[in-house]
GROMACS .gro file of C-alpha atoms in nm:
model
  283
    1UNK     CA    1  -0.539  -1.672   0.068
    2UNK     CA    2  -0.750  -1.341   0.003
    3UNK     CA    3  -0.729  -1.228   0.402
    4UNK     CA    4  -0.558  -0.909   0.436
    5UNK     CA    5  -0.424  -0.946   0.770
    6UNK     CA    6  -0.194  -1.201   0.952
    7UNK     CA    7  -0.125  -1.265   1.329
    8UNK     CA    8   0.214  -1.329   1.420
    9UNK     CA    9   0.311  -1.512   1.743
   10UNK     CA   10  -0.063  -1.542   1.861
   11UNK     CA   11  -0.078  -1.181   1.949
   12UNK     CA   12   0.084  -0.913   1.656
   13UNK     CA   13  -0.139  -0.862   1.364
   14UNK     CA   14  -0.029  -0.692   1.050
   15UNK     CA   15  -0.152  -0.604   0.708
   16UNK     CA   16  -0.023  -0.852   0.468
   17UNK     CA   17   0.067  -0.556   0.247
   18UNK     CA   18   0.357  -0.408   0.411
   19UNK     CA   19   0.566  -0.144   0.301
   20UNK     CA   20   0.959  -0.187   0.289
   21UNK     CA   21   1.120   0.125   0.368
   22UNK     CA   22   1.484   0.047   0.255
   23UNK     CA   23   1.472   0.283  -0.051
   24UNK     CA   24   1.382   0.580   0.140
   25UNK     CA   25   1.797   0.579   0.221
   26UNK     CA   26   2.026   0.744  -0.071
   27UNK     CA   27   2.182   0.579  -0.347
   28UNK     CA   28   2.290   0.226  -0.294
   29UNK     CA   29   2.094   0.230   0.040
   30UNK     CA   30   2.370   0.462   0.153
   31UNK     CA   31   2.341   0.795   0.342
   32UNK     CA   32   2.067   1.052   0.326
   33UNK     CA   33   1.768   1.044   0.081
   34UNK     CA   34   1.759   1.268  -0.210
   35UNK     CA   35   1.442   1.423  -0.099
   36UNK     CA   36   1.380   1.410   0.288
   37UNK     CA   37   1.033   1.576   0.275
   38UNK     CA   38   0.903   1.323   0.036
   39UNK     CA   39   1.049   1.039   0.249
   40UNK     CA   40   0.857   1.167   0.531
   41UNK     CA   41   0.553   1.234   0.332
   42UNK     CA   42   0.561   0.842   0.172
   43UNK     CA   43   0.599   0.702   0.531
   44UNK     CA   44   0.273   0.899   0.652
   45UNK     CA   45   0.107   0.793   0.356
   46UNK     CA   46   0.163   0.445   0.402
   47UNK     CA   47   0.016   0.454   0.744
   48UNK     CA   48  -0.274   0.691   0.602
   49UNK     CA   49  -0.323   0.416   0.342
   50UNK     CA   50  -0.381   0.132   0.644
   51UNK     CA   51  -0.056  -0.042   0.613
   52UNK     CA   52   0.036  -0.149   0.957
   53UNK     CA   53   0.354  -0.329   0.892
   54UNK     CA   54   0.689  -0.114   0.779
   55UNK     CA   55   1.011  -0.334   0.749
   56UNK     CA   56   1.330  -0.142   0.810
   57UNK     CA   57   1.686  -0.178   0.971
   58UNK     CA   58   1.951   0.056   1.124
   59UNK     CA   59   2.210  -0.062   0.843
   60UNK     CA   60   1.980   0.124   0.596
   61UNK     CA   61   2.179   0.415   0.554
   62UNK     CA   62   2.288   0.343   0.798
   63UNK     CA   63   2.088   0.493   1.060
   64UNK     CA   64   1.912   0.713   0.803
   65UNK     CA   65   1.614   0.499   0.768
   66UNK     CA   66   1.525   0.425   1.138
   67UNK     CA   67   1.560   0.831   1.208
   68UNK     CA   68   1.334   0.899   0.937
   69UNK     CA   69   1.066   0.638   1.064
   70UNK     CA   70   1.061   0.799   1.390
   71UNK     CA   71   1.056   1.178   1.277
   72UNK     CA   72   0.752   1.065   1.044
   73UNK     CA   73   0.587   0.863   1.270
   74UNK     CA   74   0.649   0.892   1.630
   75UNK     CA   75   0.441   0.884   1.862
   76UNK     CA   76   0.365   0.573   1.681
   77UNK     CA   77   0.025   0.422   1.602
   78UNK     CA   78  -0.093   0.156   1.849
   79UNK     CA   79  -0.159  -0.084   1.568
   80UNK     CA   80   0.182  -0.020   1.377
   81UNK     CA   81   0.433  -0.288   1.370
   82UNK     CA   82   0.791  -0.215   1.297
   83UNK     CA   83   1.017  -0.520   1.187
   84UNK     CA   84   1.391  -0.474   1.177
   85UNK     CA   85   1.660  -0.682   1.109
   86UNK     CA   86   2.039  -0.729   1.261
   87UNK     CA   87   2.296  -0.922   1.137
   88UNK     CA   88   2.536  -0.668   0.936
   89UNK     CA   89   2.693  -0.358   0.894
   90UNK     CA   90   2.788  -0.109   0.654
   91UNK     CA   91   3.155  -0.017   0.553
   92UNK     CA   92   3.272   0.334   0.497
   93UNK     CA   93   3.235   0.260   0.124
   94UNK     CA   94   2.870   0.120   0.144
   95UNK     CA   95   2.956  -0.234   0.169
   96UNK     CA   96   2.766  -0.482   0.309
   97UNK     CA   97   2.978  -0.659   0.627
   98UNK     CA   98   2.838  -0.963   0.823
   99UNK     CA   99   2.792  -0.892   1.216
  100UNK     CA  100   2.679  -1.223   1.357
  101UNK     CA  101   2.860  -1.224   1.687
  102UNK     CA  102   2.629  -1.224   1.973
  103UNK     CA  103   2.785  -0.876   2.111
  104UNK     CA  104   2.770  -0.731   1.762
  105UNK     CA  105   2.412  -0.859   1.746
  106UNK     CA  106   2.261  -0.715   2.092
  107UNK     CA  107   2.476  -0.363   2.029
  108UNK     CA  108   2.269  -0.352   1.680
  109UNK     CA  109   1.925  -0.422   1.868
  110UNK     CA  110   2.023  -0.139   2.148
  111UNK     CA  111   2.075   0.070   1.828
  112UNK     CA  112   1.757  -0.008   1.652
  113UNK     CA  113   1.577   0.043   2.014
  114UNK     CA  114   1.740   0.400   2.006
  115UNK     CA  115   1.729   0.534   1.685
  116UNK     CA  116   1.336   0.421   1.618
  117UNK     CA  117   1.239   0.549   1.958
  118UNK     CA  118   1.139   0.262   2.104
  119UNK     CA  119   1.132   0.028   2.443
  120UNK     CA  120   1.095  -0.261   2.292
  121UNK     CA  121   1.131  -0.421   1.900
  122UNK     CA  122   0.807  -0.571   1.779
  123UNK     CA  123   1.000  -0.822   1.563
  124UNK     CA  124   1.377  -0.890   1.477
  125UNK     CA  125   1.487  -1.067   1.190
  126UNK     CA  126   1.840  -1.215   1.211
  127UNK     CA  127   2.003  -1.196   0.872
  128UNK     CA  128   2.186  -1.510   0.827
  129UNK     CA  129   2.343  -1.423   0.466
  130UNK     CA  130   2.328  -1.154   0.177
  131UNK     CA  131   2.083  -1.377  -0.036
  132UNK     CA  132   2.045  -1.697   0.142
  133UNK     CA  133   2.212  -2.007   0.056
  134UNK     CA  134   2.426  -2.086   0.320
  135UNK     CA  135   2.412  -2.391   0.548
  136UNK     CA  136   2.626  -2.196   0.837
  137UNK     CA  137   2.488  -2.279   1.189
  138UNK     CA  138   2.285  -1.964   1.318
  139UNK     CA  139   2.267  -2.133   1.698
  140UNK     CA  140   2.500  -1.886   1.835
  141UNK     CA  141   2.350  -1.589   1.660
  142UNK     CA  142   2.001  -1.660   1.702
  143UNK     CA  143   2.078  -1.763   2.068
  144UNK     CA  144   2.167  -1.415   2.147
  145UNK     CA  145   1.875  -1.283   2.011
  146UNK     CA  146   1.652  -1.514   2.190
  147UNK     CA  147   1.821  -1.393   2.549
  148UNK     CA  148   1.732  -1.038   2.441
  149UNK     CA  149   1.389  -1.149   2.398
  150UNK     CA  150   1.386  -1.322   2.741
  151UNK     CA  151   1.510  -0.983   2.863
  152UNK     CA  152   1.184  -0.800   2.729
  153UNK     CA  153   1.388  -0.599   2.453
  154UNK     CA  154   1.225  -0.813   2.152
  155UNK     CA  155   0.843  -0.921   2.109
  156UNK     CA  156   0.902  -1.190   1.843
  157UNK     CA  157   1.181  -1.316   1.632
  158UNK     CA  158   1.234  -1.378   1.261
  159UNK     CA  159   1.492  -1.503   0.995
  160UNK     CA  160   1.607  -1.331   0.667
  161UNK     CA  161   1.804  -1.514   0.398
  162UNK     CA  162   1.761  -1.892   0.540
  163UNK     CA  163   1.729  -2.218   0.444
  164UNK     CA  164   1.475  -2.452   0.584
  165UNK     CA  165   1.739  -2.671   0.804
  166UNK     CA  166   1.838  -2.266   0.967
  167UNK     CA  167   1.455  -2.251   1.033
  168UNK     CA  168   1.435  -2.560   1.208
  169UNK     CA  169   1.753  -2.489   1.392
  170UNK     CA  170   1.609  -2.157   1.538
  171UNK     CA  171   1.273  -2.301   1.605
  172UNK     CA  172   1.490  -2.546   1.847
  173UNK     CA  173   1.586  -2.217   2.038
  174UNK     CA  174   1.261  -2.000   2.019
  175UNK     CA  175   0.962  -1.945   1.815
  176UNK     CA  176   1.047  -1.804   1.477
  177UNK     CA  177   0.702  -1.558   1.341
  178UNK     CA  178   0.872  -1.441   1.021
  179UNK     CA  179   1.090  -1.567   0.754
  180UNK     CA  180   1.209  -1.316   0.484
  181UNK     CA  181   1.396  -1.413   0.162
  182UNK     CA  182   1.453  -1.304  -0.177
  183UNK     CA  183   1.143  -1.427  -0.371
  184UNK     CA  184   0.906  -1.338  -0.657
  185UNK     CA  185   0.753  -1.414  -0.986
  186UNK     CA  186   1.077  -1.489  -1.135
  187UNK     CA  187   1.289  -1.592  -0.881
  188UNK     CA  188   1.121  -1.881  -0.715
  189UNK     CA  189   1.426  -2.083  -0.572
  190UNK     CA  190   1.254  -2.047  -0.248
  191UNK     CA  191   0.917  -2.227  -0.336
  192UNK     CA  192   0.992  -2.483  -0.064
  193UNK     CA  193   1.080  -2.213   0.169
  194UNK     CA  194   0.766  -2.087   0.076
  195UNK     CA  195   0.561  -2.408   0.127
  196UNK     CA  196   0.744  -2.474   0.454
  197UNK     CA  197   0.652  -2.137   0.641
  198UNK     CA  198   0.275  -2.224   0.523
  199UNK     CA  199   0.287  -2.551   0.730
  200UNK     CA  200   0.465  -2.398   0.983
  201UNK     CA  201   0.223  -2.096   1.015
  202UNK     CA  202   0.513  -1.872   0.965
  203UNK     CA  203   0.455  -1.535   0.760
  204UNK     CA  204   0.672  -1.525   0.480
  205UNK     CA  205   0.777  -1.204   0.341
  206UNK     CA  206   0.929  -1.180   0.000
  207UNK     CA  207   1.206  -0.921  -0.035
  208UNK     CA  208   1.264  -0.773  -0.399
  209UNK     CA  209   0.883  -0.864  -0.463
  210UNK     CA  210   0.931  -0.643  -0.755
  211UNK     CA  211   1.304  -0.770  -0.867
  212UNK     CA  212   1.481  -0.507  -0.644
  213UNK     CA  213   1.719  -0.342  -0.849
  214UNK     CA  214   1.672  -0.547  -1.181
  215UNK     CA  215   1.291  -0.482  -1.206
  216UNK     CA  216   1.077  -0.811  -1.345
  217UNK     CA  217   1.054  -0.786  -1.710
  218UNK     CA  218   0.814  -1.054  -1.875
  219UNK     CA  219   0.589  -1.038  -2.164
  220UNK     CA  220   0.345  -1.267  -2.004
  221UNK     CA  221   0.284  -1.064  -1.704
  222UNK     CA  222   0.223  -0.780  -1.929
  223UNK     CA  223  -0.045  -0.938  -2.127
  224UNK     CA  224  -0.196  -1.069  -1.802
  225UNK     CA  225  -0.201  -0.698  -1.644
  226UNK     CA  226  -0.332  -0.531  -1.943
  227UNK     CA  227  -0.615  -0.778  -1.925
  228UNK     CA  228  -0.711  -0.718  -1.574
  229UNK     CA  229  -0.643  -0.352  -1.608
  230UNK     CA  230  -0.373  -0.353  -1.384
  231UNK     CA  231  -0.018  -0.277  -1.385
  232UNK     CA  232   0.243  -0.533  -1.419
  233UNK     CA  233   0.399  -0.419  -1.060
  234UNK     CA  234   0.020  -0.503  -0.918
  235UNK     CA  235  -0.002  -0.847  -1.068
  236UNK     CA  236   0.323  -0.935  -0.932
  237UNK     CA  237   0.226  -0.827  -0.595
  238UNK     CA  238  -0.125  -0.993  -0.598
  239UNK     CA  239   0.044  -1.312  -0.732
  240UNK     CA  240   0.277  -1.328  -0.433
  241UNK     CA  241  -0.020  -1.268  -0.148
  242UNK     CA  242  -0.215  -1.548  -0.349
  243UNK     CA  243   0.077  -1.779  -0.336
  244UNK     CA  244   0.033  -1.925   0.025
  245UNK     CA  245  -0.212  -1.806   0.297
  246UNK     CA  246   0.128  -1.692   0.508
  247UNK     CA  247   0.245  -1.447   0.228
  248UNK     CA  248   0.316  -1.115   0.306
  249UNK     CA  249   0.488  -0.842   0.082
  250UNK     CA  250   0.693  -0.554   0.134
  251UNK     CA  251   0.749  -0.374  -0.172
  252UNK     CA  252   0.972  -0.056  -0.147
  253UNK     CA  253   0.951   0.282  -0.284
  254UNK     CA  254   1.072   0.660  -0.249
  255UNK     CA  255   0.732   0.765  -0.441
  256UNK     CA  256   0.396   0.832  -0.326
  257UNK     CA  257   0.222   0.726  -0.678
  258UNK     CA  258   0.409   0.400  -0.673
  259UNK     CA  259   0.318   0.354  -0.307
  260UNK     CA  260  -0.031   0.393  -0.374
  261UNK     CA  261  -0.013   0.164  -0.682
  262UNK     CA  262   0.151  -0.108  -0.500
  263UNK     CA  263  -0.097  -0.092  -0.175
  264UNK     CA  264  -0.384  -0.154  -0.428
  265UNK     CA  265  -0.265  -0.483  -0.532
  266UNK     CA  266  -0.417  -0.582  -0.195
  267UNK     CA  267  -0.758  -0.576  -0.360
  268UNK     CA  268  -0.669  -0.738  -0.687
  269UNK     CA  269  -0.800  -1.088  -0.683
  270UNK     CA  270  -0.596  -1.284  -1.008
  271UNK     CA  271  -0.848  -1.563  -1.154
  272UNK     CA  272  -0.732  -1.947  -1.176
  273UNK     CA  273  -0.625  -1.883  -1.529
  274UNK     CA  274  -0.401  -1.560  -1.474
  275UNK     CA  275  -0.227  -1.779  -1.183
  276UNK     CA  276  -0.164  -2.044  -1.448
  277UNK     CA  277   0.002  -1.806  -1.671
  278UNK     CA  278   0.225  -1.649  -1.434
  279UNK     CA  279   0.364  -1.959  -1.298
  280UNK     CA  280   0.460  -2.040  -1.627
  281UNK     CA  281   0.690  -1.746  -1.602
  282UNK     CA  282   0.952  -1.930  -1.393
  283UNK     CA  283   0.910  -2.263  -1.546
   0.00000   0.00000   0.00000
């Protein structure tokens, strides 16, 4: 549970403490950042801190975040893994519009390749639904990505916002190395998915690990953090990393100070009694 790295698909090793680049876009994950220089600095600092796993998507902005990543980090360090997502597009009003047809998905993969400046994408997650819960078949969509993998444009495939039956459906088509669902200390409806991923040796990435647009609020969390001389955010991230052996986290921020604070959570080992207290929050 305390390992600092995890290997995806047998050949792609990443730090379990990753960085989610979504917040580098403008308000509502739309448009340019408020401070472009600061966004560039945050990306470079993430790599300097030893993070080798950055989560992104071409629909962040749209295109803005991928272009920032390319500007800040290209040519990329050999050990840097970029995990991107497809399955949606953005309306002119900043709305999120499902885009799951095979031709749409293939176009999105090529757009990610172009805007990131890569010949091959390390990992592509299929975003099946906005926050999970849908039981719709993903066979057609995932097959389209598996075809691009066979063509050599994608190294590994993953899923986002999915249920266990959808993971099984995808596994019957091609190996699944990551699952990215809404999950954190308070929002634990996905406990079964976390446990399933651990048994299948699939990396489970919690998105909104700190609550996202509604930050985590808990008196118990604050008390545990105070006792451990840590921040509540660090404790919440450390809890996720200790939740299962295949848990990974991708906290996002546009602040250098918050980035450093979040990254330090990888070194925070929670004692058993603290985990018991924290588990009581959702209960």
